[in-house]
Tab-separated table of C-alpha atoms and ligand atoms in Angstrom:
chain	number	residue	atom	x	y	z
A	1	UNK	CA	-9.207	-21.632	-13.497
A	2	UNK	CA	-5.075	-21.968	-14.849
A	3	UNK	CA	-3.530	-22.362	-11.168
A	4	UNK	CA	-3.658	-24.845	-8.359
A	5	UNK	CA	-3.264	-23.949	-4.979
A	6	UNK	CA	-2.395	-25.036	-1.918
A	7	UNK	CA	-4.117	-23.777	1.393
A	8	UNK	CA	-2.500	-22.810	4.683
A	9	UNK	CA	-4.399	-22.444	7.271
A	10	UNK	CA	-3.342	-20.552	10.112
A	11	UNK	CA	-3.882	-22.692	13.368
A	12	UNK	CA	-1.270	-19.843	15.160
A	13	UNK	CA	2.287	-19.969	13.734
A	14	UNK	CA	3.990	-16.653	13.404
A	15	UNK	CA	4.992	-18.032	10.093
A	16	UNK	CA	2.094	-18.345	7.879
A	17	UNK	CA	3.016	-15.527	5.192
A	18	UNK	CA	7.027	-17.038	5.393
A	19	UNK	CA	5.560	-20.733	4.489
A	20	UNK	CA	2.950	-18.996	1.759
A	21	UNK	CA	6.410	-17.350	-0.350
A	22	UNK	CA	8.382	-20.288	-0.062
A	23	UNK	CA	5.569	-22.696	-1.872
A	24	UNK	CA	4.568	-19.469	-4.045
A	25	UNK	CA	8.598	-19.270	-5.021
A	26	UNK	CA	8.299	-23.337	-6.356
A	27	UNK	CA	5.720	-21.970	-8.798
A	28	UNK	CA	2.459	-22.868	-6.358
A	29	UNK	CA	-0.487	-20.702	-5.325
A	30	UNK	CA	-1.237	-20.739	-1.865
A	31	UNK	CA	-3.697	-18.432	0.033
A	32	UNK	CA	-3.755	-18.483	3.607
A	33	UNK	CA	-7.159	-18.488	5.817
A	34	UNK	CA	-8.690	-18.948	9.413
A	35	UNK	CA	-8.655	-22.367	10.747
A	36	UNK	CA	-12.241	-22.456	11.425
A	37	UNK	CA	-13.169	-22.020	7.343
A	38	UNK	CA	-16.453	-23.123	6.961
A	39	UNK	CA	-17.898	-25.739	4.212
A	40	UNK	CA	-18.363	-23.275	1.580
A	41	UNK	CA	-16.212	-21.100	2.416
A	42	UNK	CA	-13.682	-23.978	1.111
A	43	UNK	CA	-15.791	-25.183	-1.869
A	44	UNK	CA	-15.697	-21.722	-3.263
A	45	UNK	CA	-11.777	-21.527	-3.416
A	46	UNK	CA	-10.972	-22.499	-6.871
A	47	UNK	CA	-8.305	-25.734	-7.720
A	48	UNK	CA	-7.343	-26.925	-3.553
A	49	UNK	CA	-4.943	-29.309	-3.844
A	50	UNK	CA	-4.244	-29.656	-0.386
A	51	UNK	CA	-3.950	-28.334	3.102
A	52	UNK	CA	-1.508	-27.342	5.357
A	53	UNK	CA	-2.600	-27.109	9.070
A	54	UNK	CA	-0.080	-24.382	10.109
A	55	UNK	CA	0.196	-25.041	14.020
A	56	UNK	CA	2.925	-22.464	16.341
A	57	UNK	CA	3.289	-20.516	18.630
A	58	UNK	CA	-0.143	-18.677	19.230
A	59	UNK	CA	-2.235	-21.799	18.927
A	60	UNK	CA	-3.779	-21.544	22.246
A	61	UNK	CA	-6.585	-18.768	21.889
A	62	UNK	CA	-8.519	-17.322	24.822
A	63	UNK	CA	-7.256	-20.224	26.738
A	64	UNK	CA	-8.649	-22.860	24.172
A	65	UNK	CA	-6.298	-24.734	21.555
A	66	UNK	CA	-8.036	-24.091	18.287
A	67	UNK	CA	-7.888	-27.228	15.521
A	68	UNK	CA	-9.381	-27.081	11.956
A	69	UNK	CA	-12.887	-27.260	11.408
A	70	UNK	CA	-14.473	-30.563	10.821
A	71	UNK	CA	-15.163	-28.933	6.938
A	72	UNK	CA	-11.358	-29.630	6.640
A	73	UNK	CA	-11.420	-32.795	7.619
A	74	UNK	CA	-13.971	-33.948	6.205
A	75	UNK	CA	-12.721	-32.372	2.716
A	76	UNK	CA	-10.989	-35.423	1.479
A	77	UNK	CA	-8.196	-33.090	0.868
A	78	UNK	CA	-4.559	-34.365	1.259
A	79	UNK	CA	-3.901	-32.483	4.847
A	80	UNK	CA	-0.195	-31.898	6.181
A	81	UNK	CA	-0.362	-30.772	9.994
A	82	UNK	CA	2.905	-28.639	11.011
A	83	UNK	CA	2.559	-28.656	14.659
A	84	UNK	CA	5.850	-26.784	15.641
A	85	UNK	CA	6.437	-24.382	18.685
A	86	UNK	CA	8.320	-20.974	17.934
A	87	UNK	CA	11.127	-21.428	15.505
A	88	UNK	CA	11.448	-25.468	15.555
A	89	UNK	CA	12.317	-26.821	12.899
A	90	UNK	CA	9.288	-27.371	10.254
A	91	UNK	CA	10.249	-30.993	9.478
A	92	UNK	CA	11.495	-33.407	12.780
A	93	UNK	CA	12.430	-36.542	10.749
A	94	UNK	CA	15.822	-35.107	8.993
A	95	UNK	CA	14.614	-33.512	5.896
A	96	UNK	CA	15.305	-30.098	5.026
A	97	UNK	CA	12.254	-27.896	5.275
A	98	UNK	CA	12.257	-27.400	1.466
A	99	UNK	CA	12.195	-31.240	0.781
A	100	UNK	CA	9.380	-31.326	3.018
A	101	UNK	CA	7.647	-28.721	1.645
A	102	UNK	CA	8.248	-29.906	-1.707
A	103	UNK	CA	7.148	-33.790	-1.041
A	104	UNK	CA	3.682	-32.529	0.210
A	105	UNK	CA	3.126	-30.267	-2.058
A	106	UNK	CA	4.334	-31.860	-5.554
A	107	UNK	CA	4.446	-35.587	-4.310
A	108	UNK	CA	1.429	-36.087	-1.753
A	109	UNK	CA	-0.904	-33.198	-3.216
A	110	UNK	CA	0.232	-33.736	-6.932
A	111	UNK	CA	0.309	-29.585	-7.607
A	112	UNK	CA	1.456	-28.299	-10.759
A	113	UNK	CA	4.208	-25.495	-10.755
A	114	UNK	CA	1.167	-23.128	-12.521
A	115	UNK	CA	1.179	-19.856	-10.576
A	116	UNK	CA	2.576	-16.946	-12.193
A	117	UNK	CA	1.603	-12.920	-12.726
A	118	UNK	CA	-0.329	-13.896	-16.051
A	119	UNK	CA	-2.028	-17.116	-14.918
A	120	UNK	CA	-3.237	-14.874	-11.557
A	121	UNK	CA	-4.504	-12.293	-13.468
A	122	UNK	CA	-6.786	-14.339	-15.649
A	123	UNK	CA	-8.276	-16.363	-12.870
A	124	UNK	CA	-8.551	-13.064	-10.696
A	125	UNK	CA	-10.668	-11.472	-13.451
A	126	UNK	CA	-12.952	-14.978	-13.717
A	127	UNK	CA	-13.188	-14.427	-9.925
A	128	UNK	CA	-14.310	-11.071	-9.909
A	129	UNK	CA	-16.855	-11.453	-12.876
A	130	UNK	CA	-18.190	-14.676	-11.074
A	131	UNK	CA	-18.505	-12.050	-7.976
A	132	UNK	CA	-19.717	-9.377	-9.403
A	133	UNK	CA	-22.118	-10.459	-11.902
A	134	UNK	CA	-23.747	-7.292	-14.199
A	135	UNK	CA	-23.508	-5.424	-10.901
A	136	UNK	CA	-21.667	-2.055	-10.270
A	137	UNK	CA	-18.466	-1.380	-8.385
A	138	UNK	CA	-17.043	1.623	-7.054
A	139	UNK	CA	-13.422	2.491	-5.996
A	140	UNK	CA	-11.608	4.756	-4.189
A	141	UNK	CA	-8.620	5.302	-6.577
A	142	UNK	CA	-5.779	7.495	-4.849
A	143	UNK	CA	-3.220	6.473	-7.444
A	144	UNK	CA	-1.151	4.470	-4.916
A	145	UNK	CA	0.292	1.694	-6.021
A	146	UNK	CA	-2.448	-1.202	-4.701
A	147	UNK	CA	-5.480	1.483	-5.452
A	148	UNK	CA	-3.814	1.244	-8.855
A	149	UNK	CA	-3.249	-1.989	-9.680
A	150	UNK	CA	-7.048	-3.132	-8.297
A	151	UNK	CA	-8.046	-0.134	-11.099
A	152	UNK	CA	-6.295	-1.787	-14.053
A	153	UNK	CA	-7.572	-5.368	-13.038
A	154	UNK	CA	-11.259	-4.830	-12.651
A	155	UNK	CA	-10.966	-2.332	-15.753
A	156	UNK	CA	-10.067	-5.832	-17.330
A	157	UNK	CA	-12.712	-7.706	-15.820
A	158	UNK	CA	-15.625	-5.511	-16.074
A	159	UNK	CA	-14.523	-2.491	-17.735
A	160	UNK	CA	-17.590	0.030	-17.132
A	161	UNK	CA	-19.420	-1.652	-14.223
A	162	UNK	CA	-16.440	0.163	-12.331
A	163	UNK	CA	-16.809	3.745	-11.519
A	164	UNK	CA	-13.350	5.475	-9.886
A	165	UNK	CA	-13.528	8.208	-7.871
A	166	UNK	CA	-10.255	10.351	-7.583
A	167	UNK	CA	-10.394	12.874	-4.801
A	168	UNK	CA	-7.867	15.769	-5.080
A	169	UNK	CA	-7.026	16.385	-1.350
A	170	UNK	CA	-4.684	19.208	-2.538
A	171	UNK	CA	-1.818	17.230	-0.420
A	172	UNK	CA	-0.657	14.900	-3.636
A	173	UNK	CA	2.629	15.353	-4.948
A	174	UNK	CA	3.758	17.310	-8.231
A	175	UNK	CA	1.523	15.453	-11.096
A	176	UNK	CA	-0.044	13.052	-9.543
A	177	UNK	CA	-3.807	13.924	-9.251
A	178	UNK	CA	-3.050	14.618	-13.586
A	179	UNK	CA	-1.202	11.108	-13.779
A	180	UNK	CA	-4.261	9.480	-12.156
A	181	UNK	CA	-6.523	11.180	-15.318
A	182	UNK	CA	-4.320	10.662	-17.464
A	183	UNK	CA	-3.446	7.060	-17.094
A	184	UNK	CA	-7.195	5.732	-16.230
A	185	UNK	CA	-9.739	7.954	-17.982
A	186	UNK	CA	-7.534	8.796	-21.385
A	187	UNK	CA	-5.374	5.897	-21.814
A	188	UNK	CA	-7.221	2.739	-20.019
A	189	UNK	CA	-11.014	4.302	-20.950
A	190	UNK	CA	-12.406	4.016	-16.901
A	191	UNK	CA	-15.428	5.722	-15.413
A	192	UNK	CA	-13.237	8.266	-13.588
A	193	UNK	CA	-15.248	10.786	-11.029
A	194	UNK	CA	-12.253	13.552	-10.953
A	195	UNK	CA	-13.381	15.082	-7.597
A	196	UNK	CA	-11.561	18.728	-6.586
A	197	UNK	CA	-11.845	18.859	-3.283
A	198	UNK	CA	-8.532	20.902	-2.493
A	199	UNK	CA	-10.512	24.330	-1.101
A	200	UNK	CA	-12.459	22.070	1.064
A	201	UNK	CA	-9.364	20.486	2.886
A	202	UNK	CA	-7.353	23.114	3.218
A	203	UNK	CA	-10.218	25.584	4.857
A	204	UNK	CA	-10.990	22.565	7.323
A	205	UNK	CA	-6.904	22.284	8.500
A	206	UNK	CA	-6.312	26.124	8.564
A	207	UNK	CA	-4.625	26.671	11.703
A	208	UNK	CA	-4.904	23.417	12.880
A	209	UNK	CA	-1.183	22.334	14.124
A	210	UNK	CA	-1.425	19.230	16.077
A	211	UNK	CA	-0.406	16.511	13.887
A	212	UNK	CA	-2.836	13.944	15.038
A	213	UNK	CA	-5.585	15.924	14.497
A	214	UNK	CA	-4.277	17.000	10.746
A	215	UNK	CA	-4.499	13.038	10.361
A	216	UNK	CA	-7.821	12.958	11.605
A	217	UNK	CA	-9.589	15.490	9.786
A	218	UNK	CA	-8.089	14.606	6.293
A	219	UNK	CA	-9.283	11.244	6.966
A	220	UNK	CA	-12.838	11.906	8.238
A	221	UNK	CA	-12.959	14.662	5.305
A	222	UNK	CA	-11.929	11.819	2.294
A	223	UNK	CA	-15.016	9.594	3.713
A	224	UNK	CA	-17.101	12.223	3.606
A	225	UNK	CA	-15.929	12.813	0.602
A	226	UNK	CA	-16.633	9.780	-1.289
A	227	UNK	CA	-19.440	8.627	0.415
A	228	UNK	CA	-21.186	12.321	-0.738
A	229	UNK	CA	-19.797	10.889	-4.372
A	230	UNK	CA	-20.679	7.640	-3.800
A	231	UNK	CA	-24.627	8.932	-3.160
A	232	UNK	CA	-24.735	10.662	-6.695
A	233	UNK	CA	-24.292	7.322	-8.295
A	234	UNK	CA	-27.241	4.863	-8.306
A	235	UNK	CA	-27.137	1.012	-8.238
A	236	UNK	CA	-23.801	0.537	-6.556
A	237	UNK	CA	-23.401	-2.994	-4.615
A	238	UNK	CA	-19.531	-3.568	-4.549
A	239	UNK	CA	-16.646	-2.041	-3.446
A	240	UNK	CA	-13.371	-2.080	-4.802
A	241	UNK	CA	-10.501	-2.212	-2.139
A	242	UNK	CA	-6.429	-2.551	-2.651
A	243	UNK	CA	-5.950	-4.450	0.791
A	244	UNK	CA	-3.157	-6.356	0.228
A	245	UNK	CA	-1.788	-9.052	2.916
A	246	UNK	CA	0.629	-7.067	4.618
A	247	UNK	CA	-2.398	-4.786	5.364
A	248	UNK	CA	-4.196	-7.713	6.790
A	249	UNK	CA	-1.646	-9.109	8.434
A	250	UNK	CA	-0.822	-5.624	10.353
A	251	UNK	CA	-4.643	-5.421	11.285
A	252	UNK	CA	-4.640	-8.728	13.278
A	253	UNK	CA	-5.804	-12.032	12.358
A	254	UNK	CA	-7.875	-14.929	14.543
A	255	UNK	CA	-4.537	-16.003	16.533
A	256	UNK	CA	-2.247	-12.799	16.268
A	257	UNK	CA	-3.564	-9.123	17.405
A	258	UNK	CA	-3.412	-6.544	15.852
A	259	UNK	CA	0.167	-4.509	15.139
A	260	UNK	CA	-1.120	-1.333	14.362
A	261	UNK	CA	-4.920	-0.416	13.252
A	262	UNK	CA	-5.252	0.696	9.564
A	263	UNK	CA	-6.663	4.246	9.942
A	264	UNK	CA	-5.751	5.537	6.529
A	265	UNK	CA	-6.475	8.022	3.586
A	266	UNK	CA	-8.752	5.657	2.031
A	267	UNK	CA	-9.753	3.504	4.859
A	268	UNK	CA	-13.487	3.542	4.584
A	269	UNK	CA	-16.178	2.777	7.124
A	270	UNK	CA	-17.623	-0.376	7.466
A	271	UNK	CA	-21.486	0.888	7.270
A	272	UNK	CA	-21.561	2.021	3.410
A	273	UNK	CA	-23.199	-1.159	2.810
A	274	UNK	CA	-21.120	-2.850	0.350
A	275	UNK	CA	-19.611	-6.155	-0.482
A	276	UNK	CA	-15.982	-5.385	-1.510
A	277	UNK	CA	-14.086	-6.731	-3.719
A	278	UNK	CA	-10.503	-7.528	-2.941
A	279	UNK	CA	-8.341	-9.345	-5.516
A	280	UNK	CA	-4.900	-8.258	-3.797
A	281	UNK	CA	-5.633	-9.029	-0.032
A	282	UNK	CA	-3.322	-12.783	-1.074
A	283	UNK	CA	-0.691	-10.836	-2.708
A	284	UNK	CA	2.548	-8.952	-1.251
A	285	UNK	CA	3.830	-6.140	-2.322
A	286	UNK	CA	6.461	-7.495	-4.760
A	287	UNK	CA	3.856	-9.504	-6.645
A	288	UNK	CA	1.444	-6.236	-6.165
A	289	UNK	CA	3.712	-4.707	-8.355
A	290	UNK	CA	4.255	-7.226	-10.808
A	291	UNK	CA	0.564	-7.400	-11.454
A	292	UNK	CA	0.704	-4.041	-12.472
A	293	UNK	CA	3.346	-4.121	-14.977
A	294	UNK	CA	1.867	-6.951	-16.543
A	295	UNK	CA	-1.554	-4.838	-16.965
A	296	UNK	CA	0.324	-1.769	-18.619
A	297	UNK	CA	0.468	0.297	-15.633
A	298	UNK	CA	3.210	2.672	-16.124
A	299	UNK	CA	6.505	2.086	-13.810
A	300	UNK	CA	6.963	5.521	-11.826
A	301	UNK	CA	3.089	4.281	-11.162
A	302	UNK	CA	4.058	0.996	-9.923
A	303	UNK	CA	7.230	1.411	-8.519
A	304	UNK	CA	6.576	4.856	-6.546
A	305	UNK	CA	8.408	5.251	-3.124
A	306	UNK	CA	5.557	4.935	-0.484
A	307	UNK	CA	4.147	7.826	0.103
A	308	UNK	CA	2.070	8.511	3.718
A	309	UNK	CA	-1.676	8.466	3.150
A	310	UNK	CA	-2.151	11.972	4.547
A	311	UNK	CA	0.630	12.924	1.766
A	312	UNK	CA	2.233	16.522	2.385
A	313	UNK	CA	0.255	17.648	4.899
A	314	UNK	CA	2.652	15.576	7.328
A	315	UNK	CA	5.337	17.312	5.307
A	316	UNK	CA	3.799	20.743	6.028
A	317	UNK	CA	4.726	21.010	9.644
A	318	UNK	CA	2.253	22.805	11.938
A	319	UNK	CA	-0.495	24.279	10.542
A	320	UNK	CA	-0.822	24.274	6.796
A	321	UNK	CA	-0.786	27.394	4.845
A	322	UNK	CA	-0.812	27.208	1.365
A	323	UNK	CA	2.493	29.546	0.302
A	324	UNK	CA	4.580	26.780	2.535
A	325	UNK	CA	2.260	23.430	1.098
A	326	UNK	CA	3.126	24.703	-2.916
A	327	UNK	CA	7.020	25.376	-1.575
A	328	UNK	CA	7.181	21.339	-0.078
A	329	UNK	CA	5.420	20.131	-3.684
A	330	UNK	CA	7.968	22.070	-5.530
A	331	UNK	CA	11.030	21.511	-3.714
A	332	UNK	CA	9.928	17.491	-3.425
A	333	UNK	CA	9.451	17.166	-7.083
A	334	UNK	CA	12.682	19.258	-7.856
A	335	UNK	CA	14.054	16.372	-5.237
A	336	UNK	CA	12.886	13.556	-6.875
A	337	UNK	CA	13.764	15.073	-10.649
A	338	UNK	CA	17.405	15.320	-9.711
A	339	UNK	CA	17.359	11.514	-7.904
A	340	UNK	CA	16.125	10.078	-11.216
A	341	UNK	CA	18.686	11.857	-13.331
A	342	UNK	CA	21.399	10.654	-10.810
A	343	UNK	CA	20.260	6.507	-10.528
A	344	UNK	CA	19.310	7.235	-7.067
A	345	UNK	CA	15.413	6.191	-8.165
A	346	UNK	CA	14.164	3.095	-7.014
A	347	UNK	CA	17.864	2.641	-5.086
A	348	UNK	CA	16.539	4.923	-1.927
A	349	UNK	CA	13.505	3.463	0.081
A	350	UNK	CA	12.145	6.997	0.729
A	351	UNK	CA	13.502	10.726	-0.003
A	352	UNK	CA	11.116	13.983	0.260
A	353	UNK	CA	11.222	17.200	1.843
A	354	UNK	CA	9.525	18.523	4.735
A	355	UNK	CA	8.956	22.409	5.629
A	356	UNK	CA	9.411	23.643	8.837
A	357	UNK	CA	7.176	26.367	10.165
A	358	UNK	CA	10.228	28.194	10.278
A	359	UNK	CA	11.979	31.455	8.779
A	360	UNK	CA	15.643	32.725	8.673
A	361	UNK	CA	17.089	35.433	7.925
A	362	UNK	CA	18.604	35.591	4.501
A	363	UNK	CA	20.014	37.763	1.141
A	364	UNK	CA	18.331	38.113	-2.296
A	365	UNK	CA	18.655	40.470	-4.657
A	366	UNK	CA	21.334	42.160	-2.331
A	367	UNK	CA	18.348	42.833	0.285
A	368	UNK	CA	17.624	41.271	3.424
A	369	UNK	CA	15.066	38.633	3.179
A	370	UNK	CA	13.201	36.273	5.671
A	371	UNK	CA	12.145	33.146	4.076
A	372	UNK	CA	11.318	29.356	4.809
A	373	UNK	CA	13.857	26.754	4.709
A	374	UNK	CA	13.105	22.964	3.306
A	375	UNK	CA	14.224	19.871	5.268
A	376	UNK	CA	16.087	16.995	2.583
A	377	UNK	CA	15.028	13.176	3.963
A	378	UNK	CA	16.448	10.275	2.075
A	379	UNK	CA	16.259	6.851	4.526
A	380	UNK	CA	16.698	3.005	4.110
A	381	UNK	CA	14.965	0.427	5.261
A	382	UNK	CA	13.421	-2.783	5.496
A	383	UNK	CA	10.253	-2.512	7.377
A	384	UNK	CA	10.340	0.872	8.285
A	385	UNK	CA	10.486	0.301	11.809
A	386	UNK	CA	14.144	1.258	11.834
A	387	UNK	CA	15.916	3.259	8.987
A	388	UNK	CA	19.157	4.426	8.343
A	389	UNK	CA	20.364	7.768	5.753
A	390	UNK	CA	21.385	7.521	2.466
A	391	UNK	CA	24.689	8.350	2.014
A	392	UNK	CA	23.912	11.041	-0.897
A	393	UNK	CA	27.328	12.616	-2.744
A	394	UNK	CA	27.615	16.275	-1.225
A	395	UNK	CA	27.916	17.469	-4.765
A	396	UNK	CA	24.521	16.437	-5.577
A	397	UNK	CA	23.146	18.058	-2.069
A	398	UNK	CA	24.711	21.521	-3.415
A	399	UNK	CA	23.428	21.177	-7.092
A	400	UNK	CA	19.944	20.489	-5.261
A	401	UNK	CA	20.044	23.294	-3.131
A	402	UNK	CA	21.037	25.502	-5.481
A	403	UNK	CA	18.012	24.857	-7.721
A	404	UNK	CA	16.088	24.998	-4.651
A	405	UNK	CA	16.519	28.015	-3.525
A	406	UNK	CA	16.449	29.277	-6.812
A	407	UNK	CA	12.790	27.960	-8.521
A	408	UNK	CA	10.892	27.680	-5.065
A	409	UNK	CA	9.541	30.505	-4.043
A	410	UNK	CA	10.114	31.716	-0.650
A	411	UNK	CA	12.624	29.416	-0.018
A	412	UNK	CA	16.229	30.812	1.141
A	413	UNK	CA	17.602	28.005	2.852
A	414	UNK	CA	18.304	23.941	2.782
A	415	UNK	CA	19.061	21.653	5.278
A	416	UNK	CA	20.084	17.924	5.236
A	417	UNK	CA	18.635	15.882	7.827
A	418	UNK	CA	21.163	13.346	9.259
A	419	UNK	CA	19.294	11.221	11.874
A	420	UNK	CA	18.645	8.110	11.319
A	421	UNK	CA	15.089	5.695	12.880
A	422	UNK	CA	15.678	6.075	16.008
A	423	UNK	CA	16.091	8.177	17.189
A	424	UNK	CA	13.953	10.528	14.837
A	425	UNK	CA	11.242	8.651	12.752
A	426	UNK	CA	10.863	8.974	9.407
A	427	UNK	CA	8.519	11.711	8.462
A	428	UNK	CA	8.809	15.203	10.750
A	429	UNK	CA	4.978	14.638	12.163
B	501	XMP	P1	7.529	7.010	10.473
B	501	XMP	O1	7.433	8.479	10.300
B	501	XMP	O2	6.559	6.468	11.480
B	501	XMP	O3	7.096	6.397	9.075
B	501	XMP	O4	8.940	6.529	10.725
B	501	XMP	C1	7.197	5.041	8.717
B	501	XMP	C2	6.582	4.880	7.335
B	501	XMP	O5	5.183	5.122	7.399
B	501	XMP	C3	4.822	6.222	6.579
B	501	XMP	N1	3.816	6.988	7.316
B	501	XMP	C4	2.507	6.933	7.067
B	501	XMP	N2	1.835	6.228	6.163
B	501	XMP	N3	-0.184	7.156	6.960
B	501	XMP	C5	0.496	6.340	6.093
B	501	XMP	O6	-0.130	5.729	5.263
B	501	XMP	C6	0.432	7.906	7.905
B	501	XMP	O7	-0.207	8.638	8.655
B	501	XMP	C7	1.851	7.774	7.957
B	501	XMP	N4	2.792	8.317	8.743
B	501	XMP	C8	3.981	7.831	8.338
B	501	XMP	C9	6.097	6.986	6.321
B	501	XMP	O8	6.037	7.705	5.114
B	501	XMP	C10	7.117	5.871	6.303
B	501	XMP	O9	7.154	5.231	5.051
């Protein structure tokens, strides 16, 4: 194994994944875990140099303070306990919290500065051979950027012991589902099951218009989905998963609940009977993305705007039809065309369109004509719990208009939308 790594273990401080990136950012690998790890549990993580016991806020659980399990203390690890409440300072004897941070970790615990993209990637692929053995692994592969990235690594580490199933929802942006094939099957070589499943979603939303039930069924319909995919193949024991720590994070740990339950596109029930296998679930997003440069992933792959797991059908307001779902593809990738030629790419957080169940009167081809119109979003953010509009040159707005309402069918009008998180949210449903 190339990198060391320093554990924090998360005995209730609001700042676990703050204290992780600041050692990560002196060169360090840490990984963060439960502060009742057992035994082996510990012995299996690779290269510990030392422990932080990362005490705050949220210590007391169910009305019992928690403390490290008597396998960390009895590791013979250096340990550093951080016992602060809320936003104290991390170090009480004058030192700046980096000094501190940097005396345990390269003076007390003797680390070396070893963690970086390429150094992750080769232990990550010794990890998941060492899991995996000569077994099989399947994955869920939407062509988001985590699905992605876990593709290219365990194409690297076990090349075809990995099966990848793609399912075609018929709610994927312009290209994508032909990216995906293109990209894993011709260029990287993968087992890639391309399933078409667009007739099948689209006959099970028809005339449904309540937006939390559109999320519902295109969920319940992707498990069943794989898992009728998953069947066909024969000695399966792994799973492949893109969790990355955010995700966990959101879903709750031991000392913090949860801030919103993952029920995704791709969130798959716990009864399939596998082990997965998770090589992100340490990494944030930033170094999520790095990965995947580093393993040949093309950019507009690995630096894609996030896109909602239910893709367009959110964007297809009310119930879908499929003359209004092909107008939202085309007018979106027309969208994002004209944003790339115009350095707006990779500058704004999020910009689609969104179609309104809506027609107005209009005038083409000197007749009267009633046709949809297409909704413009392009928002800011941080965390995406607020968000506020791009500022996008009017001239540009026109010029996209124009081609709008000229190459999408149906399509007679375009409107801007101006509101910013709160008081509207980001997508229309
Ligand atoms: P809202 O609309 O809540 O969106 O302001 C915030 C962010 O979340 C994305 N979003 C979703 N992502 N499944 C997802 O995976 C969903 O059902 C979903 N709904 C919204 C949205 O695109 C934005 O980035």
């Amino acid at each position: 194994m190339k990198q060391d790594m320093i554990l924090i273990l998360d005995l209730g401080s609001e700042e676990n994944p703050r204290l992780a990136r600041e050692i990560r950012a002196m060169g360090v690998y840490t990984e963060i875990h439960p502060h009742d790890i057992s035994a082996a549990e510990l012995a299996a993580l690779p290269n510990v140099k030392g422990i932080i016991l990362n005490g705050g806020v949220n210590r007391v659980v169910d009305g019992v303070e928690i403390d490290a399990s008597a396998a960390v203390y009895g590791s013979g690890l250096p340990l550093w306990a951080i016992d602060h409440k809320g936003s104290a300072p991390l170090a009480a004897d004058g030192k700046t919290r980096e000094t501190a941070i940097r005396d345990f970790v390269f003076g007390t615990c003797k680390a070396e500065a070893n963690w970086n993209t390429d150094n992750f990637i080769a232990d990550q692929i010794e990890l998941i051979r060492r899991q995996v053995g000569d077994k099989k692994v399947l994955l869920a592969l939407s062509g988001g950027v985590d699905s992605s990235v876990v593709a290219a690594l365990l194409i690297k580490a076990i090349g075809d012991q990995l099966t990848c199933v793609h399912v075609n929802h018929g709610l994927l942006r312009k290209g994508e589902p032909e990216q995906v094939v293109q990209v894993f099957r011709e260029e990287m070589g993968a087992n890639l099951v391309y399933v078409d499943a667009v007739d099948r979603f689209l006959d099970k939303l028809a005339g449904v218009a309540e937006p939390e039930r559109k999320r519902k069924i295109i969920g319940a319909e992707f498990i069943r989905v794989f898992e009728e995919e998953a069947r066909k193949l024969d000695g399966i024991q792994f799973l492949g998963q893109g969790t990355i720590y955010p995700d966990i994070i959101e879903s709750g740990t031991k000392t913090v609940k949860a801030v919103k339950s993952h029920h995704n596109v791709g969130g798959l029930p716990e009864d399939l009977n596998f082990e997965l296998v998770e090589p992100l679930k340490m990494l944030f997003k930033d170094e999520v993305r790095a990965c995947g440069v580093a393993l040949g992933l093309p950019a507009s792959m690995v630096y894609r705007q996030p896109f909602p797991g239910p893709g367009l059908g959110v964007r297809c307001l009310g119930a879908i039809t499929r003359d209004r779902l092909e107008a939202v593809r085309e007018s979106d990738a027309i969208l994002r065309e004209e944003f790339a030629r115009n350095g707006l790419e990779g500058k704004v957080w999020q910009y689609f369109t969104a179609i309104p169940d809506l027609k107005s009167v209009g005038v083409r081809d000197n007749k009267r004509a009633d046709e949809w119109c297409v909704i413009i979003r392009a928002v800011n953010t941080v965390d995406a719990m607020t968000a506020t509009v791009e500022n996008v040159p009017f001239d540009l707005l026109q010029h996209i208009t124009a081609r709008i309402t000229a190459e999408v069918k149906g399509v007679n009008r375009v409107l801007f939308d101006l509101t910013p998180k709160p008081t509207g949210t980001i997508e229309w449903e």
